[in-house]
Amino acid sequence: MSCRRFFSIPVLSVILVMGLVYYSTLFVFIDDWVGLRSSAGKLNALIFSFLASLCLLSLSICVLVDPGRVPSSYAPDVEDSSWSHSNNATEARKCDKCFAYKPLRTHHCRVCRRCVLKMDHHCVWINNCVGYANYKAFFLLVFYATLASIYSTVLLVCCIFKNGNSYAGNVPLKTFMVGCGVFIIGLSITLGTLLGWHIYLIAHNMTTIEHYDSKRALWLAKKSGQSYRHQFDLGVYKNITSVLGTNIIKWLCPTFTRNTEDGINFSASRDS
């Protein structure tokens, strides 16, 4: 783990946005709506603080945890059914940048300058790759950030409905509320779209890279009149447990990252 990853403009920008949304939600929206000292105010502040804490925890894991490094001793099992016995197929699984063998679902990141296990993408907002070891934390970061943004939007709307008339004569405050509304609603839509995308990927046991790679395979299958199914699609429940874990109670816990796979060997649909 390296704390130096936090010292990048995108990561600091994310932390700044989280801080601004947190401050505005508690000390403006909730306070103007019901007051922070009221029972309703304390309850809403507690719930939002809990969501904000989970966001910050998930972000920290995404930034600090290595996404998955290929063991230096790794070599492909030529008897494995997922590997072809031809020399050309073996060479295709050899990284032309690292000059080493790479397991299935592993890709080379040009930014990190190394191969990453089950790589999804490189994310500038966490200054790290999203891969085998930190994908769950990344998903939960998006999940909790979406909930927090929607929650903040609801509190903003409640605040405006109650105090809308008092804002009419206060131009600076009115401008601030309108700006907050536009920003938080836009943030909610953006995060909600990203969350929906990764729910789709998890349900099909795909990474972002594999999704785009599968488009050609799907096109070829349709062209030849055949059906196509992603190689690692084991069914929705098994796909979910391969990312979030087998213990349903710990699905929403970002610190519990135990996967059913080891990052090198994966169950294929033909084996299930």
PDB file of C-alpha atoms in Angstrom:
ATOM      1  CA  MET A   1       0.000   0.000   0.000  1.00  0.00           C
ATOM      2  CA  SER A   2       1.181   3.524  -0.797  1.00  0.00           C
ATOM      3  CA  CYS A   3      -0.317   6.675   0.756  1.00  0.00           C
ATOM      4  CA  ARG A   4       1.375   8.693  -1.974  1.00  0.00           C
ATOM      5  CA  ARG A   5      -1.472   7.718  -4.296  1.00  0.00           C
ATOM      6  CA  PHE A   6      -3.692  10.132  -2.351  1.00  0.00           C
ATOM      7  CA  PHE A   7      -1.531  13.059  -3.437  1.00  0.00           C
ATOM      8  CA  SER A   8      -2.913  13.440  -6.942  1.00  0.00           C
ATOM      9  CA  ILE A   9      -5.264  16.127  -8.219  1.00  0.00           C
ATOM     10  CA  PRO A  10      -8.115  13.705  -9.176  1.00  0.00           C
ATOM     11  CA  VAL A  11      -8.093  11.914  -5.786  1.00  0.00           C
ATOM     12  CA  LEU A  12      -7.903  15.186  -3.853  1.00  0.00           C
ATOM     13  CA  SER A  13     -10.735  16.504  -6.053  1.00  0.00           C
ATOM     14  CA  VAL A  14     -12.909  13.521  -5.094  1.00  0.00           C
ATOM     15  CA  ILE A  15     -12.191  14.118  -1.397  1.00  0.00           C
ATOM     16  CA  LEU A  16     -12.963  17.831  -1.836  1.00  0.00           C
ATOM     17  CA  VAL A  17     -16.304  17.082  -3.523  1.00  0.00           C
ATOM     18  CA  MET A  18     -17.179  14.626  -0.759  1.00  0.00           C
ATOM     19  CA  GLY A  19     -16.381  17.278   1.834  1.00  0.00           C
ATOM     20  CA  LEU A  20     -18.423  19.973   0.079  1.00  0.00           C
ATOM     21  CA  VAL A  21     -21.452  17.718  -0.354  1.00  0.00           C
ATOM     22  CA  TYR A  22     -21.190  16.583   3.271  1.00  0.00           C
ATOM     23  CA  TYR A  23     -20.949  20.152   4.592  1.00  0.00           C
ATOM     24  CA  SER A  24     -23.802  21.423   2.399  1.00  0.00           C
ATOM     25  CA  THR A  25     -26.066  18.519   3.293  1.00  0.00           C
ATOM     26  CA  LEU A  26     -25.598  18.740   7.060  1.00  0.00           C
ATOM     27  CA  PHE A  27     -25.071  22.426   7.738  1.00  0.00           C
ATOM     28  CA  VAL A  28     -27.300  23.878   5.019  1.00  0.00           C
ATOM     29  CA  PHE A  29     -29.983  21.438   3.838  1.00  0.00           C
ATOM     30  CA  ILE A  30     -30.736  19.592   7.094  1.00  0.00           C
ATOM     31  CA  ASP A  31     -30.162  22.626   9.304  1.00  0.00           C
ATOM     32  CA  ASP A  32     -32.482  24.845   7.214  1.00  0.00           C
ATOM     33  CA  TRP A  33     -35.089  22.095   6.909  1.00  0.00           C
ATOM     34  CA  VAL A  34     -35.590  20.740  10.449  1.00  0.00           C
ATOM     35  CA  GLY A  35     -32.558  21.986  12.370  1.00  0.00           C
ATOM     36  CA  LEU A  36     -29.556  19.914  13.392  1.00  0.00           C
ATOM     37  CA  ARG A  37     -30.575  19.923  17.061  1.00  0.00           C
ATOM     38  CA  SER A  38     -33.993  18.386  16.428  1.00  0.00           C
ATOM     39  CA  SER A  39     -34.559  14.621  16.579  1.00  0.00           C
ATOM     40  CA  ALA A  40     -35.237  14.452  12.832  1.00  0.00           C
ATOM     41  CA  GLY A  41     -32.156  16.542  12.145  1.00  0.00           C
ATOM     42  CA  LYS A  42     -29.915  14.337  14.261  1.00  0.00           C
ATOM     43  CA  LEU A  43     -31.298  11.182  12.632  1.00  0.00           C
ATOM     44  CA  ASN A  44     -30.778  12.457   9.086  1.00  0.00           C
ATOM     45  CA  ALA A  45     -27.313  13.747   9.984  1.00  0.00           C
ATOM     46  CA  LEU A  46     -26.405  10.354  11.451  1.00  0.00           C
ATOM     47  CA  ILE A  47     -27.615   8.437   8.384  1.00  0.00           C
ATOM     48  CA  PHE A  48     -25.825  10.736   5.960  1.00  0.00           C
ATOM     49  CA  SER A  49     -22.632  10.672   8.038  1.00  0.00           C
ATOM     50  CA  PHE A  50     -22.750   6.868   7.979  1.00  0.00           C
ATOM     51  CA  LEU A  51     -23.023   6.854   4.172  1.00  0.00           C
ATOM     52  CA  ALA A  52     -20.228   9.425   3.901  1.00  0.00           C
ATOM     53  CA  SER A  53     -17.985   7.307   6.163  1.00  0.00           C
ATOM     54  CA  LEU A  54     -18.574   4.222   4.002  1.00  0.00           C
ATOM     55  CA  CYS A  55     -17.746   6.275   0.900  1.00  0.00           C
ATOM     56  CA  LEU A  56     -14.486   7.466   2.439  1.00  0.00           C
ATOM     57  CA  LEU A  57     -13.594   3.942   3.619  1.00  0.00           C
ATOM     58  CA  SER A  58     -14.301   2.461   0.184  1.00  0.00           C
ATOM     59  CA  LEU A  59     -12.270   5.212  -1.492  1.00  0.00           C
ATOM     60  CA  SER A  60      -9.320   4.551   0.829  1.00  0.00           C
ATOM     61  CA  ILE A  61      -9.377   0.833  -0.013  1.00  0.00           C
ATOM     62  CA  CYS A  62      -9.586   1.570  -3.742  1.00  0.00           C
ATOM     63  CA  VAL A  63      -6.585   3.890  -3.561  1.00  0.00           C
ATOM     64  CA  LEU A  64      -4.376   1.888  -1.188  1.00  0.00           C
ATOM     65  CA  VAL A  65      -5.018  -1.758  -2.098  1.00  0.00           C
ATOM     66  CA  ASP A  66      -2.996  -3.288  -4.923  1.00  0.00           C
ATOM     67  CA  PRO A  67      -5.522  -4.384  -7.580  1.00  0.00           C
ATOM     68  CA  GLY A  68      -3.724  -7.664  -8.194  1.00  0.00           C
ATOM     69  CA  ARG A  69      -0.159  -8.472  -9.164  1.00  0.00           C
ATOM     70  CA  VAL A  70       0.816 -11.494 -11.257  1.00  0.00           C
ATOM     71  CA  PRO A  71       3.120 -13.758  -9.199  1.00  0.00           C
ATOM     72  CA  SER A  72       6.667 -13.741 -10.544  1.00  0.00           C
ATOM     73  CA  SER A  73       6.634 -17.549 -10.482  1.00  0.00           C
ATOM     74  CA  TYR A  74       3.467 -17.808 -12.577  1.00  0.00           C
ATOM     75  CA  ALA A  75       3.527 -20.096 -15.618  1.00  0.00           C
ATOM     76  CA  PRO A  76       0.525 -21.370 -17.580  1.00  0.00           C
ATOM     77  CA  ASP A  77      -0.687 -24.919 -17.135  1.00  0.00           C
ATOM     78  CA  VAL A  78      -0.469 -26.303 -20.655  1.00  0.00           C
ATOM     79  CA  GLU A  79      -2.832 -29.121 -19.682  1.00  0.00           C
ATOM     80  CA  ASP A  80      -5.530 -26.663 -18.595  1.00  0.00           C
ATOM     81  CA  SER A  81      -8.550 -26.799 -20.889  1.00  0.00           C
ATOM     82  CA  SER A  82      -8.684 -23.022 -20.992  1.00  0.00           C
ATOM     83  CA  TRP A  83      -5.295 -22.950 -22.701  1.00  0.00           C
ATOM     84  CA  SER A  84      -4.725 -24.139 -26.215  1.00  0.00           C
ATOM     85  CA  HIS A  85      -1.871 -26.541 -26.852  1.00  0.00           C
ATOM     86  CA  SER A  86      -0.657 -24.520 -29.805  1.00  0.00           C
ATOM     87  CA  ASN A  87       2.385 -22.298 -29.475  1.00  0.00           C
ATOM     88  CA  ASN A  88       0.494 -19.358 -30.985  1.00  0.00           C
ATOM     89  CA  ALA A  89      -2.126 -19.419 -28.208  1.00  0.00           C
ATOM     90  CA  THR A  90       0.595 -19.590 -25.557  1.00  0.00           C
ATOM     91  CA  GLU A  91       2.357 -16.607 -27.071  1.00  0.00           C
ATOM     92  CA  ALA A  92      -0.967 -14.721 -27.103  1.00  0.00           C
ATOM     93  CA  ARG A  93      -1.087 -15.002 -23.309  1.00  0.00           C
ATOM     94  CA  LYS A  94       2.409 -13.637 -22.946  1.00  0.00           C
ATOM     95  CA  CYS A  95       2.602  -9.909 -22.243  1.00  0.00           C
ATOM     96  CA  ASP A  96       4.615  -8.082 -24.881  1.00  0.00           C
ATOM     97  CA  LYS A  97       5.385  -5.300 -22.373  1.00  0.00           C
ATOM     98  CA  CYS A  98       6.329  -7.308 -19.262  1.00  0.00           C
ATOM     99  CA  PHE A  99       7.707 -10.243 -21.320  1.00  0.00           C
ATOM    100  CA  ALA A 100       6.061 -12.651 -18.896  1.00  0.00           C
ATOM    101  CA  TYR A 101       3.086 -14.986 -18.956  1.00  0.00           C
ATOM    102  CA  LYS A 102      -0.215 -13.552 -17.824  1.00  0.00           C
ATOM    103  CA  PRO A 103      -3.253 -15.487 -16.546  1.00  0.00           C
ATOM    104  CA  LEU A 104      -6.656 -15.335 -18.167  1.00  0.00           C
ATOM    105  CA  ARG A 105      -8.513 -12.038 -17.655  1.00  0.00           C
ATOM    106  CA  THR A 106      -5.204 -10.279 -16.910  1.00  0.00           C
ATOM    107  CA  HIS A 107      -4.266  -7.183 -18.904  1.00  0.00           C
ATOM    108  CA  HIS A 108      -1.357  -4.783 -19.036  1.00  0.00           C
ATOM    109  CA  CYS A 109      -1.984  -1.259 -17.738  1.00  0.00           C
ATOM    110  CA  ARG A 110      -0.032   1.374 -19.610  1.00  0.00           C
ATOM    111  CA  VAL A 111      -0.349   3.815 -16.701  1.00  0.00           C
ATOM    112  CA  CYS A 112       0.752   1.426 -13.932  1.00  0.00           C
ATOM    113  CA  ARG A 113       3.235  -0.188 -16.365  1.00  0.00           C
ATOM    114  CA  ARG A 114       2.464  -3.729 -15.260  1.00  0.00           C
ATOM    115  CA  CYS A 115      -0.078  -6.495 -15.683  1.00  0.00           C
ATOM    116  CA  VAL A 116      -3.144  -6.442 -13.410  1.00  0.00           C
ATOM    117  CA  LEU A 117      -5.195  -9.497 -12.446  1.00  0.00           C
ATOM    118  CA  LYS A 118      -8.792  -9.367 -13.743  1.00  0.00           C
ATOM    119  CA  MET A 119      -8.275  -5.778 -14.810  1.00  0.00           C
ATOM    120  CA  ASP A 120     -11.428  -3.717 -15.318  1.00  0.00           C
ATOM    121  CA  HIS A 121      -9.929  -0.316 -16.109  1.00  0.00           C
ATOM    122  CA  HIS A 122      -7.490   2.266 -14.838  1.00  0.00           C
ATOM    123  CA  CYS A 123      -9.357   4.933 -12.864  1.00  0.00           C
ATOM    124  CA  VAL A 124      -7.759   8.368 -12.532  1.00  0.00           C
ATOM    125  CA  TRP A 125     -10.181   9.254  -9.708  1.00  0.00           C
ATOM    126  CA  ILE A 126      -8.557   6.679  -7.421  1.00  0.00           C
ATOM    127  CA  ASN A 127      -5.099   6.955  -9.003  1.00  0.00           C
ATOM    128  CA  ASN A 128      -5.058   3.180  -9.305  1.00  0.00           C
ATOM    129  CA  CYS A 129      -6.225   0.311 -11.450  1.00  0.00           C
ATOM    130  CA  VAL A 130      -9.530  -1.377 -10.716  1.00  0.00           C
ATOM    131  CA  GLY A 131      -8.833  -5.090 -10.665  1.00  0.00           C
ATOM    132  CA  TYR A 132      -9.270  -8.380  -8.859  1.00  0.00           C
ATOM    133  CA  ALA A 133      -8.390  -7.219  -5.331  1.00  0.00           C
ATOM    134  CA  ASN A 134     -10.134  -3.830  -5.195  1.00  0.00           C
ATOM    135  CA  TYR A 135     -13.082  -4.183  -7.582  1.00  0.00           C
ATOM    136  CA  LYS A 136     -15.559  -4.827  -4.754  1.00  0.00           C
ATOM    137  CA  ALA A 137     -14.402  -1.687  -2.938  1.00  0.00           C
ATOM    138  CA  PHE A 138     -14.738   0.295  -6.169  1.00  0.00           C
ATOM    139  CA  PHE A 139     -18.269  -1.005  -6.732  1.00  0.00           C
ATOM    140  CA  LEU A 140     -19.279  -0.159  -3.160  1.00  0.00           C
ATOM    141  CA  LEU A 141     -17.707   3.297  -3.504  1.00  0.00           C
ATOM    142  CA  VAL A 142     -19.976   3.983  -6.473  1.00  0.00           C
ATOM    143  CA  PHE A 143     -22.930   2.362  -4.664  1.00  0.00           C
ATOM    144  CA  TYR A 144     -22.618   4.396  -1.456  1.00  0.00           C
ATOM    145  CA  ALA A 145     -21.767   7.592  -3.337  1.00  0.00           C
ATOM    146  CA  THR A 146     -24.935   7.157  -5.420  1.00  0.00           C
ATOM    147  CA  LEU A 147     -27.067   6.623  -2.300  1.00  0.00           C
ATOM    148  CA  ALA A 148     -25.499   9.629  -0.591  1.00  0.00           C
ATOM    149  CA  SER A 149     -26.035  11.858  -3.640  1.00  0.00           C
ATOM    150  CA  ILE A 150     -29.682  10.846  -3.991  1.00  0.00           C
ATOM    151  CA  TYR A 151     -30.206  11.288  -0.249  1.00  0.00           C
ATOM    152  CA  SER A 152     -28.637  14.747  -0.412  1.00  0.00           C
ATOM    153  CA  THR A 153     -30.896  15.634  -3.355  1.00  0.00           C
ATOM    154  CA  VAL A 154     -33.997  14.602  -1.382  1.00  0.00           C
ATOM    155  CA  LEU A 155     -32.906  16.713   1.597  1.00  0.00           C
ATOM    156  CA  LEU A 156     -32.273  19.669  -0.710  1.00  0.00           C
ATOM    157  CA  VAL A 157     -35.764  19.376  -2.192  1.00  0.00           C
ATOM    158  CA  CYS A 158     -37.303  19.177   1.299  1.00  0.00           C
ATOM    159  CA  CYS A 159     -35.351  22.283   2.331  1.00  0.00           C
ATOM    160  CA  ILE A 160     -36.496  24.243  -0.728  1.00  0.00           C
ATOM    161  CA  PHE A 161     -40.141  23.263  -0.278  1.00  0.00           C
ATOM    162  CA  LYS A 162     -40.090  24.500   3.309  1.00  0.00           C
ATOM    163  CA  ASN A 163     -38.036  27.672   2.879  1.00  0.00           C
ATOM    164  CA  GLY A 164     -38.522  28.485  -0.800  1.00  0.00           C
ATOM    165  CA  ASN A 165     -40.201  31.830  -0.172  1.00  0.00           C
ATOM    166  CA  SER A 166     -37.411  33.046   2.111  1.00  0.00           C
ATOM    167  CA  TYR A 167     -34.829  32.450  -0.641  1.00  0.00           C
ATOM    168  CA  ALA A 168     -36.635  34.743  -3.111  1.00  0.00           C
ATOM    169  CA  GLY A 169     -35.280  37.958  -1.613  1.00  0.00           C
ATOM    170  CA  ASN A 170     -31.791  36.604  -0.919  1.00  0.00           C
ATOM    171  CA  VAL A 171     -30.026  36.425  -4.280  1.00  0.00           C
ATOM    172  CA  PRO A 172     -26.679  34.968  -3.033  1.00  0.00           C
ATOM    173  CA  LEU A 173     -28.422  32.208  -1.069  1.00  0.00           C
ATOM    174  CA  LYS A 174     -30.809  31.494  -3.943  1.00  0.00           C
ATOM    175  CA  THR A 175     -27.868  31.239  -6.348  1.00  0.00           C
ATOM    176  CA  PHE A 176     -26.084  28.907  -3.927  1.00  0.00           C
ATOM    177  CA  MET A 177     -29.122  26.605  -3.598  1.00  0.00           C
ATOM    178  CA  VAL A 178     -29.677  26.480  -7.363  1.00  0.00           C
ATOM    179  CA  GLY A 179     -25.990  25.726  -7.935  1.00  0.00           C
ATOM    180  CA  CYS A 180     -26.062  22.972  -5.315  1.00  0.00           C
ATOM    181  CA  GLY A 181     -29.175  21.509  -6.875  1.00  0.00           C
ATOM    182  CA  VAL A 182     -27.709  21.397 -10.381  1.00  0.00           C
ATOM    183  CA  PHE A 183     -24.426  19.926  -9.140  1.00  0.00           C
ATOM    184  CA  ILE A 184     -25.897  17.255  -6.839  1.00  0.00           C
ATOM    185  CA  ILE A 185     -28.589  16.160  -9.297  1.00  0.00           C
ATOM    186  CA  GLY A 186     -25.951  15.895 -12.036  1.00  0.00           C
ATOM    187  CA  LEU A 187     -23.724  13.931  -9.670  1.00  0.00           C
ATOM    188  CA  SER A 188     -26.593  11.586  -8.787  1.00  0.00           C
ATOM    189  CA  ILE A 189     -27.361  10.903 -12.459  1.00  0.00           C
ATOM    190  CA  THR A 190     -23.695  10.323 -13.310  1.00  0.00           C
ATOM    191  CA  LEU A 191     -23.063   8.003 -10.369  1.00  0.00           C
ATOM    192  CA  GLY A 192     -26.395   6.213 -10.890  1.00  0.00           C
ATOM    193  CA  THR A 193     -25.492   5.509 -14.512  1.00  0.00           C
ATOM    194  CA  LEU A 194     -22.064   4.203 -13.503  1.00  0.00           C
ATOM    195  CA  LEU A 195     -23.650   2.043 -10.786  1.00  0.00           C
ATOM    196  CA  GLY A 196     -26.122   0.561 -13.260  1.00  0.00           C
ATOM    197  CA  TRP A 197     -23.272  -0.227 -15.658  1.00  0.00           C
ATOM    198  CA  HIS A 198     -21.278  -2.117 -13.034  1.00  0.00           C
ATOM    199  CA  ILE A 199     -24.369  -3.967 -11.783  1.00  0.00           C
ATOM    200  CA  TYR A 200     -24.778  -5.202 -15.358  1.00  0.00           C
ATOM    201  CA  LEU A 201     -21.112  -6.243 -15.524  1.00  0.00           C
ATOM    202  CA  ILE A 202     -21.278  -8.095 -12.189  1.00  0.00           C
ATOM    203  CA  ALA A 203     -24.505  -9.875 -13.188  1.00  0.00           C
ATOM    204  CA  HIS A 204     -22.723 -11.184 -16.300  1.00  0.00           C
ATOM    205  CA  ASN A 205     -19.321 -11.727 -14.614  1.00  0.00           C
ATOM    206  CA  MET A 206     -17.603  -9.386 -17.037  1.00  0.00           C
ATOM    207  CA  THR A 207     -15.026  -6.661 -16.753  1.00  0.00           C
ATOM    208  CA  THR A 208     -15.278  -3.482 -18.805  1.00  0.00           C
ATOM    209  CA  ILE A 209     -12.460  -4.726 -21.052  1.00  0.00           C
ATOM    210  CA  GLU A 210     -14.172  -8.097 -21.544  1.00  0.00           C
ATOM    211  CA  HIS A 211     -17.463  -6.411 -22.409  1.00  0.00           C
ATOM    212  CA  TYR A 212     -15.919  -4.548 -25.314  1.00  0.00           C
ATOM    213  CA  ASP A 213     -13.942  -7.611 -26.375  1.00  0.00           C
ATOM    214  CA  SER A 214     -17.139  -9.698 -26.352  1.00  0.00           C
ATOM    215  CA  LYS A 215     -18.873  -7.408 -28.848  1.00  0.00           C
ATOM    216  CA  ARG A 216     -16.903  -8.903 -31.724  1.00  0.00           C
ATOM    217  CA  ALA A 217     -17.518 -12.454 -30.470  1.00  0.00           C
ATOM    218  CA  LEU A 218     -21.251 -11.701 -30.239  1.00  0.00           C
ATOM    219  CA  TRP A 219     -21.259 -10.272 -33.756  1.00  0.00           C
ATOM    220  CA  LEU A 220     -19.490 -13.330 -35.140  1.00  0.00           C
ATOM    221  CA  ALA A 221     -21.877 -15.671 -33.304  1.00  0.00           C
ATOM    222  CA  LYS A 222     -24.935 -13.887 -34.695  1.00  0.00           C
ATOM    223  CA  LYS A 223     -23.418 -13.880 -38.164  1.00  0.00           C
ATOM    224  CA  SER A 224     -22.970 -17.663 -38.042  1.00  0.00           C
ATOM    225  CA  GLY A 225     -26.418 -18.215 -36.529  1.00  0.00           C
ATOM    226  CA  GLN A 226     -25.136 -19.291 -33.128  1.00  0.00           C
ATOM    227  CA  SER A 227     -25.884 -18.075 -29.624  1.00  0.00           C
ATOM    228  CA  TYR A 228     -23.170 -16.419 -27.552  1.00  0.00           C
ATOM    229  CA  ARG A 229     -22.549 -16.589 -23.825  1.00  0.00           C
ATOM    230  CA  HIS A 230     -19.651 -15.017 -22.003  1.00  0.00           C
ATOM    231  CA  GLN A 231     -17.080 -17.646 -21.021  1.00  0.00           C
ATOM    232  CA  PHE A 232     -17.183 -16.809 -17.307  1.00  0.00           C
ATOM    233  CA  ASP A 233     -20.937 -16.240 -16.971  1.00  0.00           C
ATOM    234  CA  LEU A 234     -21.995 -18.772 -14.315  1.00  0.00           C
ATOM    235  CA  GLY A 235     -25.471 -17.415 -13.616  1.00  0.00           C
ATOM    236  CA  VAL A 236     -26.453 -14.246 -11.757  1.00  0.00           C
ATOM    237  CA  TYR A 237     -26.051 -15.519  -8.174  1.00  0.00           C
ATOM    238  CA  LYS A 238     -22.651 -17.162  -8.731  1.00  0.00           C
ATOM    239  CA  ASN A 239     -21.497 -14.118 -10.670  1.00  0.00           C
ATOM    240  CA  ILE A 240     -22.422 -11.855  -7.760  1.00  0.00           C
ATOM    241  CA  THR A 241     -20.734 -14.067  -5.154  1.00  0.00           C
ATOM    242  CA  SER A 242     -17.546 -14.145  -7.231  1.00  0.00           C
ATOM    243  CA  VAL A 243     -17.243 -10.388  -6.593  1.00  0.00           C
ATOM    244  CA  LEU A 244     -19.071  -9.649  -3.331  1.00  0.00           C
ATOM    245  CA  GLY A 245     -18.349 -12.951  -1.565  1.00  0.00           C
ATOM    246  CA  THR A 246     -20.468 -15.892  -0.456  1.00  0.00           C
ATOM    247  CA  ASN A 247     -21.596 -14.289   2.807  1.00  0.00           C
ATOM    248  CA  ILE A 248     -24.629 -12.142   1.940  1.00  0.00           C
ATOM    249  CA  ILE A 249     -24.386 -10.265   5.249  1.00  0.00           C
ATOM    250  CA  LYS A 250     -20.940  -8.964   4.205  1.00  0.00           C
ATOM    251  CA  TRP A 251     -21.831  -8.042   0.620  1.00  0.00           C
ATOM    252  CA  LEU A 252     -22.003  -4.349   1.513  1.00  0.00           C
ATOM    253  CA  CYS A 253     -18.877  -4.355   3.679  1.00  0.00           C
ATOM    254  CA  PRO A 254     -15.951  -2.869   1.704  1.00  0.00           C
ATOM    255  CA  THR A 255     -13.315  -4.344   4.036  1.00  0.00           C
ATOM    256  CA  PHE A 256     -14.492  -7.916   3.419  1.00  0.00           C
ATOM    257  CA  THR A 257     -12.856  -8.652   0.056  1.00  0.00           C
ATOM    258  CA  ARG A 258     -12.569 -12.427   0.104  1.00  0.00           C
ATOM    259  CA  ASN A 259     -13.450 -13.696  -3.383  1.00  0.00           C
ATOM    260  CA  THR A 260     -14.443 -17.167  -4.491  1.00  0.00           C
ATOM    261  CA  GLU A 261     -11.669 -17.040  -7.124  1.00  0.00           C
ATOM    262  CA  ASP A 262      -7.932 -16.562  -6.638  1.00  0.00           C
ATOM    263  CA  GLY A 263      -7.441 -14.034  -9.416  1.00  0.00           C
ATOM    264  CA  ILE A 264      -5.536 -16.505 -11.577  1.00  0.00           C
ATOM    265  CA  ASN A 265      -7.918 -19.442 -12.072  1.00  0.00           C
ATOM    266  CA  PHE A 266     -11.572 -18.824 -12.883  1.00  0.00           C
ATOM    267  CA  SER A 267     -14.539 -21.138 -13.277  1.00  0.00           C
ATOM    268  CA  ALA A 268     -15.881 -21.112 -16.816  1.00  0.00           C
ATOM    269  CA  SER A 269     -19.512 -21.631 -17.813  1.00  0.00           C
ATOM    270  CA  ARG A 270     -18.653 -24.881 -19.529  1.00  0.00           C
ATOM    271  CA  ASP A 271     -17.375 -26.231 -16.187  1.00  0.00           C
ATOM    272  CA  SER A 272     -20.465 -25.280 -14.161  1.00  0.00           C
TER     273      SER A 272
END
